[in-house]
mmCIF file of C-alpha atoms (C1' of nucleotides) in Angstrom:
data_model
loop_
_atom_site.group_PDB
_atom_site.id
_atom_site.type_symbol
_atom_site.label_atom_id
_atom_site.label_comp_id
_atom_site.label_asym_id
_atom_site.label_seq_id
_atom_site.Cartn_x
_atom_site.Cartn_y
_atom_site.Cartn_z
ATOM 1 C CA UNK A 266 -61.177 93.601 -59.923
ATOM 2 C CA UNK A 267 -65.252 92.284 -59.962
ATOM 3 C CA UNK A 268 -65.744 91.223 -63.900
ATOM 4 C CA UNK A 269 -65.937 87.738 -64.303
ATOM 5 C CA UNK A 270 -61.916 86.988 -64.359
ATOM 6 C CA UNK A 271 -61.785 88.138 -60.646
ATOM 7 C CA UNK A 272 -64.832 85.615 -59.154
ATOM 8 C CA UNK A 273 -63.272 82.432 -60.521
ATOM 9 C CA UNK A 274 -60.242 83.580 -59.126
ATOM 10 C CA UNK A 275 -62.096 83.297 -55.523
ATOM 11 C CA UNK A 276 -63.650 80.459 -56.135
ATOM 12 C CA UNK A 277 -60.229 78.648 -57.059
ATOM 13 C CA UNK A 278 -59.259 80.209 -54.234
ATOM 14 C CA UNK A 279 -61.678 78.673 -51.865
ATOM 15 C CA UNK A 280 -61.649 75.015 -53.359
ATOM 16 C CA UNK A 281 -58.244 75.252 -52.729
ATOM 17 C CA UNK A 282 -58.258 76.649 -49.085
ATOM 18 C CA UNK A 283 -61.684 76.018 -47.786
ATOM 19 C CA UNK A 284 -63.400 72.979 -49.700
ATOM 20 C CA UNK A 285 -63.407 70.108 -47.545
ATOM 21 C CA UNK A 286 -62.483 71.884 -44.344
ATOM 22 C CA UNK A 287 -64.997 72.912 -41.575
ATOM 23 C CA UNK A 288 -65.493 77.302 -41.857
ATOM 24 C CA UNK A 289 -66.599 79.763 -38.939
ATOM 25 C CA UNK A 290 -68.739 82.005 -40.724
ATOM 26 C CA UNK A 291 -69.749 85.417 -38.929
ATOM 27 C CA UNK A 292 -70.822 88.715 -39.927
ATOM 28 C CA UNK A 293 -68.774 91.404 -38.131
ATOM 29 C CA UNK A 294 -70.758 94.101 -39.592
ATOM 30 C CA UNK A 295 -74.017 92.565 -37.979
ATOM 31 C CA UNK A 296 -75.774 92.843 -41.832
ATOM 32 C CA UNK A 297 -75.824 89.157 -42.272
ATOM 33 C CA UNK A 298 -75.664 87.951 -39.226
ATOM 34 C CA UNK A 299 -78.628 85.706 -39.489
ATOM 35 C CA UNK A 300 -77.038 83.766 -42.660
ATOM 36 C CA UNK A 301 -74.029 83.860 -41.119
ATOM 37 C CA UNK A 302 -75.227 81.739 -38.496
ATOM 38 C CA UNK A 303 -76.688 79.302 -40.263
ATOM 39 C CA UNK A 304 -73.980 78.183 -42.254
ATOM 40 C CA UNK A 305 -71.427 78.525 -39.405
ATOM 41 C CA UNK A 306 -69.478 75.597 -38.604
ATOM 42 C CA UNK A 307 -70.172 73.688 -41.168
ATOM 43 C CA UNK A 308 -67.941 72.089 -44.270
ATOM 44 C CA UNK A 309 -67.923 73.657 -47.308
ATOM 45 C CA UNK A 310 -68.790 71.531 -49.994
ATOM 46 C CA UNK A 311 -67.535 73.446 -52.637
ATOM 47 C CA UNK A 312 -67.549 77.147 -54.662
ATOM 48 C CA UNK A 313 -68.072 77.809 -58.529
ATOM 49 C CA UNK A 314 -68.466 81.064 -60.289
ATOM 50 C CA UNK A 315 -70.735 81.468 -62.851
ATOM 51 C CA UNK A 316 -70.032 85.188 -64.888
ATOM 52 C CA UNK A 317 -70.256 87.580 -61.762
ATOM 53 C CA UNK A 318 -71.716 85.165 -59.146
ATOM 54 C CA UNK A 319 -70.241 83.077 -56.831
ATOM 55 C CA UNK A 320 -71.860 79.985 -55.527
ATOM 56 C CA UNK A 321 -70.516 78.533 -52.122
ATOM 57 C CA UNK A 322 -72.318 75.113 -50.874
ATOM 58 C CA UNK A 323 -72.334 73.314 -47.524
ATOM 59 C CA UNK A 324 -72.548 70.095 -45.862
ATOM 60 C CA UNK A 325 -75.876 71.448 -44.471
ATOM 61 C CA UNK A 326 -77.094 72.040 -48.244
ATOM 62 C CA UNK A 327 -77.548 75.545 -48.678
ATOM 63 C CA UNK A 328 -75.970 77.859 -51.038
ATOM 64 C CA UNK A 329 -74.204 81.243 -50.308
ATOM 65 C CA UNK A 330 -74.242 83.525 -53.011
ATOM 66 C CA UNK A 331 -72.159 86.794 -53.386
ATOM 67 C CA UNK A 332 -71.995 89.093 -56.020
ATOM 68 C CA UNK A 333 -69.425 91.764 -55.522
ATOM 69 C CA UNK A 334 -70.944 94.685 -57.323
ATOM 70 C CA UNK A 335 -68.638 97.895 -58.272
ATOM 71 C CA UNK A 336 -66.696 97.611 -55.257
ATOM 72 C CA UNK A 337 -67.076 94.503 -53.134
ATOM 73 C CA UNK A 338 -63.781 92.509 -52.170
ATOM 74 C CA UNK A 339 -62.289 89.964 -50.373
ATOM 75 C CA UNK A 340 -59.562 90.135 -48.335
ATOM 76 C CA UNK A 341 -57.540 87.204 -47.264
ATOM 77 C CA UNK A 342 -54.917 86.411 -45.052
ATOM 78 C CA UNK A 343 -53.227 83.422 -42.987
ATOM 79 C CA UNK A 344 -51.673 80.225 -45.201
ATOM 80 C CA UNK A 345 -52.350 81.573 -48.916
ATOM 81 C CA UNK A 346 -50.677 83.547 -51.511
ATOM 82 C CA UNK A 347 -53.617 85.063 -52.275
ATOM 83 C CA UNK A 348 -53.898 88.872 -50.525
ATOM 84 C CA UNK A 349 -57.072 90.851 -51.755
ATOM 85 C CA UNK A 350 -59.231 89.350 -54.712
ATOM 86 C CA UNK A 351 -61.832 92.358 -55.980
ATOM 87 C CA UNK A 352 -62.037 96.020 -56.146
ATOM 88 C CA UNK A 353 -58.702 97.789 -55.219
ATOM 89 C CA UNK A 354 -57.944 98.029 -51.506
ATOM 90 C CA UNK A 355 -54.423 98.535 -51.635
ATOM 91 C CA UNK A 356 -53.912 100.316 -48.327
ATOM 92 C CA UNK A 357 -55.826 98.140 -45.876
ATOM 93 C CA UNK A 358 -54.861 94.689 -47.682
ATOM 94 C CA UNK A 359 -51.526 95.428 -46.025
ATOM 95 C CA UNK A 360 -52.221 95.935 -43.173
ATOM 96 C CA UNK A 361 -54.548 93.592 -42.888
ATOM 97 C CA UNK A 362 -51.882 90.483 -43.978
ATOM 98 C CA UNK A 363 -49.448 92.172 -41.439
ATOM 99 C CA UNK A 364 -52.047 92.111 -38.444
ATOM 100 C CA UNK A 365 -52.779 88.299 -39.544
ATOM 101 C CA UNK A 366 -48.963 87.289 -39.197
ATOM 102 C CA UNK A 367 -48.533 89.200 -35.604
ATOM 103 C CA UNK A 368 -51.965 87.232 -34.919
ATOM 104 C CA UNK A 369 -54.080 84.875 -36.757
ATOM 105 C CA UNK A 370 -57.493 85.503 -36.989
ATOM 106 C CA UNK A 371 -56.622 89.513 -37.441
ATOM 107 C CA UNK A 372 -59.456 91.988 -36.351
ATOM 108 C CA UNK A 373 -61.479 92.639 -39.377
ATOM 109 C CA UNK A 374 -61.156 95.958 -40.753
ATOM 110 C CA UNK A 375 -63.872 98.126 -42.213
ATOM 111 C CA UNK A 376 -67.190 97.002 -42.804
ATOM 112 C CA UNK A 377 -67.285 92.844 -42.979
ATOM 113 C CA UNK A 378 -70.272 91.479 -44.062
ATOM 114 C CA UNK A 379 -69.311 88.253 -44.360
ATOM 115 C CA UNK A 380 -66.501 86.501 -42.566
ATOM 116 C CA UNK A 381 -65.041 82.955 -43.434
ATOM 117 C CA UNK A 382 -62.528 81.280 -40.974
ATOM 118 C CA UNK A 383 -60.967 78.099 -40.941
ATOM 119 C CA UNK A 384 -57.725 76.721 -38.777
ATOM 120 C CA UNK A 385 -55.397 78.374 -41.927
ATOM 121 C CA UNK A 386 -57.211 80.830 -43.715
ATOM 122 C CA UNK A 387 -59.460 84.114 -43.302
ATOM 123 C CA UNK A 388 -61.330 85.399 -45.675
ATOM 124 C CA UNK A 389 -63.131 89.036 -45.218
ATOM 125 C CA UNK A 390 -66.125 89.832 -47.470
ATOM 126 C CA UNK A 391 -66.259 93.761 -48.191
ATOM 127 C CA UNK A 392 -69.086 95.733 -49.774
ATOM 128 C CA UNK A 393 -70.905 93.330 -51.609
ATOM 129 C CA UNK A 394 -73.999 94.271 -53.990
ATOM 130 C CA UNK A 395 -75.583 90.647 -52.598
ATOM 131 C CA UNK A 396 -74.607 88.044 -49.973
ATOM 132 C CA UNK A 397 -77.330 85.673 -49.214
ATOM 133 C CA UNK A 398 -78.336 82.010 -48.759
ATOM 134 C CA UNK A 399 -80.297 80.118 -51.022
ATOM 135 C CA UNK A 400 -81.475 76.536 -51.758
ATOM 136 C CA UNK A 401 -80.008 74.621 -54.138
ATOM 137 C CA UNK A 402 -83.192 75.090 -56.075
ATOM 138 C CA UNK A 403 -83.205 78.824 -55.984
ATOM 139 C CA UNK A 404 -79.404 78.745 -56.942
ATOM 140 C CA UNK A 405 -80.301 76.294 -59.928
ATOM 141 C CA UNK A 406 -83.239 78.843 -61.286
ATOM 142 C CA UNK A 407 -80.125 81.806 -60.914
ATOM 143 C CA UNK A 408 -77.897 79.892 -62.824
ATOM 144 C CA UNK A 409 -80.105 79.096 -65.265
ATOM 145 C CA UNK A 410 -80.803 82.879 -66.348
ATOM 146 C CA UNK A 411 -77.017 83.959 -67.217
ATOM 147 C CA UNK A 412 -75.677 83.572 -70.400
ATOM 148 C CA UNK A 413 -72.585 81.499 -71.600
ATOM 149 C CA UNK A 414 -69.529 81.607 -69.671
ATOM 150 C CA UNK A 415 -66.431 79.997 -71.310
ATOM 151 C CA UNK A 416 -65.205 78.351 -68.258
ATOM 152 C CA UNK A 417 -68.652 76.461 -67.181
ATOM 153 C CA UNK A 418 -70.006 73.358 -68.928
ATOM 154 C CA UNK A 419 -68.765 72.767 -72.648
ATOM 155 C CA UNK A 420 -66.611 74.879 -74.999
ATOM 156 C CA UNK A 421 -68.477 74.387 -78.186
ATOM 157 C CA UNK A 422 -71.896 74.675 -76.295
ATOM 158 C CA UNK A 423 -71.247 77.912 -75.022
ATOM 159 C CA UNK A 424 -70.011 78.922 -78.060
ATOM 160 C CA UNK A 425 -73.352 78.125 -80.132
ATOM 161 C CA UNK A 426 -75.416 79.641 -76.998
ATOM 162 C CA UNK A 427 -73.688 82.901 -77.207
ATOM 163 C CA UNK A 428 -73.596 82.936 -81.560
ATOM 164 C CA UNK A 429 -77.492 82.618 -81.196
ATOM 165 C CA UNK A 430 -78.369 84.895 -78.604
ATOM 166 C CA UNK A 431 -76.475 87.606 -80.463
ATOM 167 C CA UNK A 432 -77.801 86.733 -83.555
ATOM 168 C CA UNK A 433 -81.223 87.272 -82.693
ATOM 169 C CA UNK A 434 -81.029 90.471 -80.805
ATOM 170 C CA UNK A 435 -80.975 93.782 -82.548
ATOM 171 C CA UNK A 436 -79.536 95.282 -79.104
ATOM 172 C CA UNK A 437 -76.324 97.640 -80.095
ATOM 173 C CA UNK A 438 -73.714 95.103 -79.659
ATOM 174 C CA UNK A 439 -71.896 97.361 -76.677
ATOM 175 C CA UNK A 440 -75.050 97.175 -74.293
ATOM 176 C CA UNK A 441 -75.467 93.289 -74.899
ATOM 177 C CA UNK A 442 -72.021 92.600 -73.769
ATOM 178 C CA UNK A 443 -72.607 94.080 -70.622
ATOM 179 C CA UNK A 444 -76.160 92.065 -70.402
ATOM 180 C CA UNK A 445 -75.420 88.981 -68.284
ATOM 181 C CA UNK A 446 -78.111 87.014 -69.504
ATOM 182 C CA UNK A 447 -76.744 87.576 -72.946
ATOM 183 C CA UNK A 448 -72.868 86.455 -72.001
ATOM 184 C CA UNK A 449 -71.657 85.935 -68.741
ATOM 185 C CA UNK A 450 -68.675 87.861 -66.798
ATOM 186 C CA UNK A 451 -68.257 90.740 -68.969
ATOM 187 C CA UNK A 452 -67.642 93.807 -67.348
ATOM 188 C CA UNK A 453 -67.129 97.720 -68.364
ATOM 189 C CA UNK A 454 -63.536 97.302 -69.178
ATOM 190 C CA UNK A 455 -63.750 93.687 -71.071
ATOM 191 C CA UNK A 456 -66.363 95.533 -73.168
ATOM 192 C CA UNK A 457 -64.668 98.309 -73.975
ATOM 193 C CA UNK A 458 -61.725 96.479 -74.805
ATOM 194 C CA UNK A 459 -63.123 93.389 -76.665
ATOM 195 C CA UNK A 460 -64.868 95.952 -78.792
ATOM 196 C CA UNK A 461 -61.621 98.155 -79.713
ATOM 197 C CA UNK A 462 -60.203 94.574 -80.152
ATOM 198 C CA UNK A 463 -62.486 93.441 -82.872
ATOM 199 C CA UNK A 464 -62.894 97.194 -84.141
ATOM 200 C CA UNK A 465 -66.190 97.209 -83.786
ATOM 201 C CA UNK A 466 -68.626 99.894 -83.804
ATOM 202 C CA UNK A 467 -70.480 100.052 -80.428
ATOM 203 C CA UNK A 468 -73.724 100.911 -81.726
ATOM 204 C CA UNK A 469 -73.931 98.265 -84.293
ATOM 205 C CA UNK A 470 -77.016 95.679 -83.529
ATOM 206 C CA UNK A 471 -75.327 92.157 -82.174
ATOM 207 C CA UNK A 472 -77.321 90.929 -84.963
ATOM 208 C CA UNK A 473 -75.553 92.504 -88.020
ATOM 209 C CA UNK A 474 -72.517 90.828 -86.613
ATOM 210 C CA UNK A 475 -71.387 87.675 -88.756
ATOM 211 C CA UNK A 476 -71.476 84.257 -87.708
ATOM 212 C CA UNK A 477 -67.370 84.387 -87.941
ATOM 213 C CA UNK A 478 -67.058 88.065 -85.906
ATOM 214 C CA UNK A 479 -69.795 86.526 -83.264
ATOM 215 C CA UNK A 480 -67.257 83.285 -83.186
ATOM 216 C CA UNK A 481 -64.071 85.295 -83.240
ATOM 217 C CA UNK A 482 -65.625 87.537 -80.450
ATOM 218 C CA UNK A 483 -66.445 84.849 -78.026
ATOM 219 C CA UNK A 484 -62.978 83.300 -78.596
ATOM 220 C CA UNK A 485 -61.051 86.142 -78.058
ATOM 221 C CA UNK A 486 -63.377 86.760 -74.375
ATOM 222 C CA UNK A 487 -62.224 82.993 -73.550
ATOM 223 C CA UNK A 488 -58.927 83.719 -74.126
ATOM 224 C CA UNK A 489 -59.071 86.833 -72.489
ATOM 225 C CA UNK A 490 -60.820 85.269 -69.238
ATOM 226 C CA UNK A 491 -58.449 82.361 -68.732
ATOM 227 C CA UNK A 492 -55.829 85.228 -68.900
ATOM 228 C CA UNK A 493 -57.781 87.294 -66.258
ATOM 229 C CA UNK A 494 -58.018 84.184 -63.774
ATOM 230 C CA UNK A 495 -54.765 83.198 -64.616
ATOM 231 C CA UNK A 496 -53.133 86.486 -63.544
ATOM 232 C CA UNK A 497 -55.424 88.196 -61.536
ATOM 233 C CA UNK A 498 -55.236 91.413 -63.759
ATOM 234 C CA UNK A 499 -56.811 92.429 -66.915
ATOM 235 C CA UNK A 500 -54.354 93.311 -69.171
ATOM 236 C CA UNK A 501 -56.026 93.722 -72.364
ATOM 237 C CA UNK A 502 -53.519 95.190 -74.632
ATOM 238 C CA UNK A 503 -52.342 92.428 -77.210
ATOM 239 C CA UNK A 504 -49.088 94.336 -78.608
ATOM 240 C CA UNK A 505 -47.152 93.839 -75.633
ATOM 241 C CA UNK A 506 -43.427 93.165 -75.787
ATOM 242 C CA UNK A 507 -42.618 90.491 -72.546
ATOM 243 C CA UNK A 508 -41.277 93.474 -70.739
ATOM 244 C CA UNK A 509 -44.476 95.593 -71.635
ATOM 245 C CA UNK A 510 -46.736 92.637 -70.057
ATOM 246 C CA UNK A 511 -44.799 93.184 -67.055
ATOM 247 C CA UNK A 512 -44.916 96.433 -66.633
ATOM 248 C CA UNK A 513 -49.074 95.915 -67.060
ATOM 249 C CA UNK A 514 -49.092 93.399 -64.376
ATOM 250 C CA UNK A 515 -48.221 96.571 -61.934
ATOM 251 C CA UNK A 516 -49.257 99.506 -63.701
ATOM 252 C CA UNK A 517 -52.732 99.910 -64.741
ATOM 253 C CA UNK A 518 -51.853 102.642 -67.486
ATOM 254 C CA UNK A 519 -50.113 99.773 -69.677
ATOM 255 C CA UNK A 520 -53.090 97.338 -69.745
ATOM 256 C CA UNK A 521 -55.444 98.838 -72.153
ATOM 257 C CA UNK A 522 -56.432 100.144 -75.567
ATOM 258 C CA UNK A 523 -59.003 102.648 -74.983
ATOM 259 C CA UNK A 524 -60.216 101.745 -71.015
ATOM 260 C CA UNK A 525 -60.373 105.159 -69.288
ATOM 261 C CA UNK A 526 -57.615 106.281 -72.184
ATOM 262 C CA UNK A 527 -60.064 109.486 -73.065
ATOM 263 C CA UNK A 528 -58.448 112.022 -75.650
ATOM 264 C CA UNK A 529 -55.210 109.809 -75.181
ATOM 265 C CA UNK A 530 -53.842 108.742 -78.786
ATOM 266 C CA UNK A 531 -55.154 106.176 -79.925
ATOM 267 C CA UNK A 532 -52.097 102.817 -79.381
ATOM 268 C CA UNK A 533 -53.129 102.010 -83.361
ATOM 269 C CA UNK A 534 -53.928 104.721 -85.226
ATOM 270 C CA UNK A 535 -52.954 107.842 -83.044
ATOM 271 C CA UNK A 536 -56.666 109.575 -83.238
ATOM 272 C CA UNK A 537 -57.962 110.609 -79.404
ATOM 273 C CA UNK A 538 -59.903 107.932 -77.649
ATOM 274 C CA UNK A 539 -63.479 109.023 -76.850
ATOM 275 C CA UNK A 540 -65.997 108.184 -74.645
ATOM 276 C CA UNK A 541 -69.791 107.942 -74.286
ATOM 277 C CA UNK A 542 -72.762 106.523 -71.812
ATOM 278 C CA UNK A 543 -73.817 103.260 -73.074
ATOM 279 C CA UNK A 544 -75.845 101.074 -70.847
ATOM 280 C CA UNK A 545 -75.833 103.271 -68.024
ATOM 281 C CA UNK A 546 -71.535 103.186 -67.778
ATOM 282 C CA UNK A 547 -68.835 105.016 -69.777
ATOM 283 C CA UNK A 548 -67.883 103.488 -72.843
ATOM 284 C CA UNK A 549 -64.313 103.952 -74.308
ATOM 285 C CA UNK A 550 -63.452 103.798 -77.738
ATOM 286 C CA UNK A 551 -61.479 104.801 -80.849
ATOM 287 C CA UNK A 552 -64.083 106.253 -83.538
ATOM 288 C CA UNK A 553 -61.157 106.081 -86.264
ATOM 289 C CA UNK A 554 -60.665 102.214 -86.078
ATOM 290 C CA UNK A 555 -64.161 101.280 -84.664
ATOM 291 C CA UNK A 556 -65.602 103.527 -87.207
ATOM 292 C CA UNK A 557 -68.343 104.385 -84.470
ATOM 293 C CA UNK A 558 -70.132 107.664 -83.781
ATOM 294 C CA UNK A 559 -72.776 107.780 -81.389
ATOM 295 C CA UNK A 560 -76.442 108.302 -82.441
ATOM 296 C CA UNK A 561 -77.471 111.400 -80.995
ATOM 297 C CA UNK A 562 -74.314 112.915 -81.663
ATOM 298 C CA UNK A 563 -73.166 113.323 -78.008
ATOM 299 C "C1'" DT B 189 -64.803 117.546 -44.514
ATOM 300 C "C1'" DC B 190 -66.938 116.816 -48.702
ATOM 301 C "C1'" DA B 191 -68.320 115.105 -53.274
ATOM 302 C "C1'" DC B 192 -67.626 112.074 -56.499
ATOM 303 C "C1'" DA B 193 -66.208 107.778 -58.826
ATOM 304 C "C1'" DA B 194 -65.670 103.120 -59.646
ATOM 305 C "C1'" DT B 195 -64.427 97.028 -63.044
ATOM 306 C "C1'" DG B 196 -72.292 96.227 -60.886
ATOM 307 C "C1'" DA B 197 -77.269 95.328 -61.290
ATOM 308 C "C1'" DA B 198 -81.955 95.498 -59.268
ATOM 309 C "C1'" DC B 199 -86.038 98.204 -59.232
ATOM 310 C "C1'" DA B 200 -89.667 101.813 -59.496
ATOM 311 C "C1'" DA B 201 -92.342 104.547 -62.737
ATOM 312 C "C1'" DT C 146 -85.356 106.666 -67.942
ATOM 313 C "C1'" DG C 147 -84.144 107.641 -63.072
ATOM 314 C "C1'" DT C 148 -83.137 105.907 -58.339
ATOM 315 C "C1'" DT C 149 -80.966 103.234 -54.833
ATOM 316 C "C1'" DC C 150 -78.076 100.172 -52.777
ATOM 317 C "C1'" DC C 151 -72.896 98.894 -51.288
ATOM 318 C "C1'" DT C 152 -67.620 100.823 -49.306
ATOM 319 C "C1'" DT C 153 -63.555 102.862 -50.138
ATOM 320 C "C1'" DG C 154 -60.144 106.031 -51.736
ATOM 321 C "C1'" DT C 155 -59.089 110.330 -53.871
ATOM 322 C "C1'" DG C 156 -58.850 114.875 -55.304
ATOM 323 C "C1'" DA C 157 -61.026 119.419 -54.392
ATOM 324 C "C1'" DC C 158 -61.901 122.682 -51.075
#
DNA sequence: TCACAATGAACAA
DNA sequence: TGTTCCTTGTGAC
């Protein structure tokens, strides 16, 4: 689902199946008709992700930017093992892939903003919060506003930039982690899980963390992101046996320490997991392990 | 049939 | 701080 790992996965897929090939673009839904016409028939030059943003460059020089938001997703069919990347669309994905086996390309299902179609693969985009064409300069400007992404650029430089930004911010760490200008790709699941994994109080100012704590946090984010890109699933528990990990890949109830576990016993100490609003999103945490209490007593 | 939530963020005031 | 947008699935009626 759409945190940073998702978008990197889409970029990998596109590089694998589309880059170097002419691609037909269309907007079955109609809301991106003009943009689709501008790039249709061009060769996809490159595809890459920075945090939650996907960039796709074309032989004509334009750059497509896609942001999935909370419920955007790509449905994929044809000559690829991928089926769906993004928010859950399970039922529809199955129908889509079956339809593609009968006749290629299959009819679009639902509100398809953008369809990308090559000889062998079709990718349908539904529900994005952003889908637009940019000039290369506009794309560069946008990328420059984003915080470091562990999979973009040089590791040492990224880490230093992360530490520097957080040491300069008095924002609560639980808010800062969700700010894409501070660090790229972390969403509501990774936020809660990273904070728990490091036993951090979400309301503690970012700058109050030690250099070592910040470096550990960055290293851990790097590990989680790489795992997420590899498997397509956010498994954030580090206490699972190999069998437990396999279960977690299939069932969401095994994946997380605290996310969506309100009232259930903490897997480390047994204290009921708590939930509070933070940065307009639901934050899940262990009051005991993270020594955390919402400031206004909510 | 309807309200609502969901892994997000821009924008107005 | 509150509102709006994007799409789909679920669960309450």
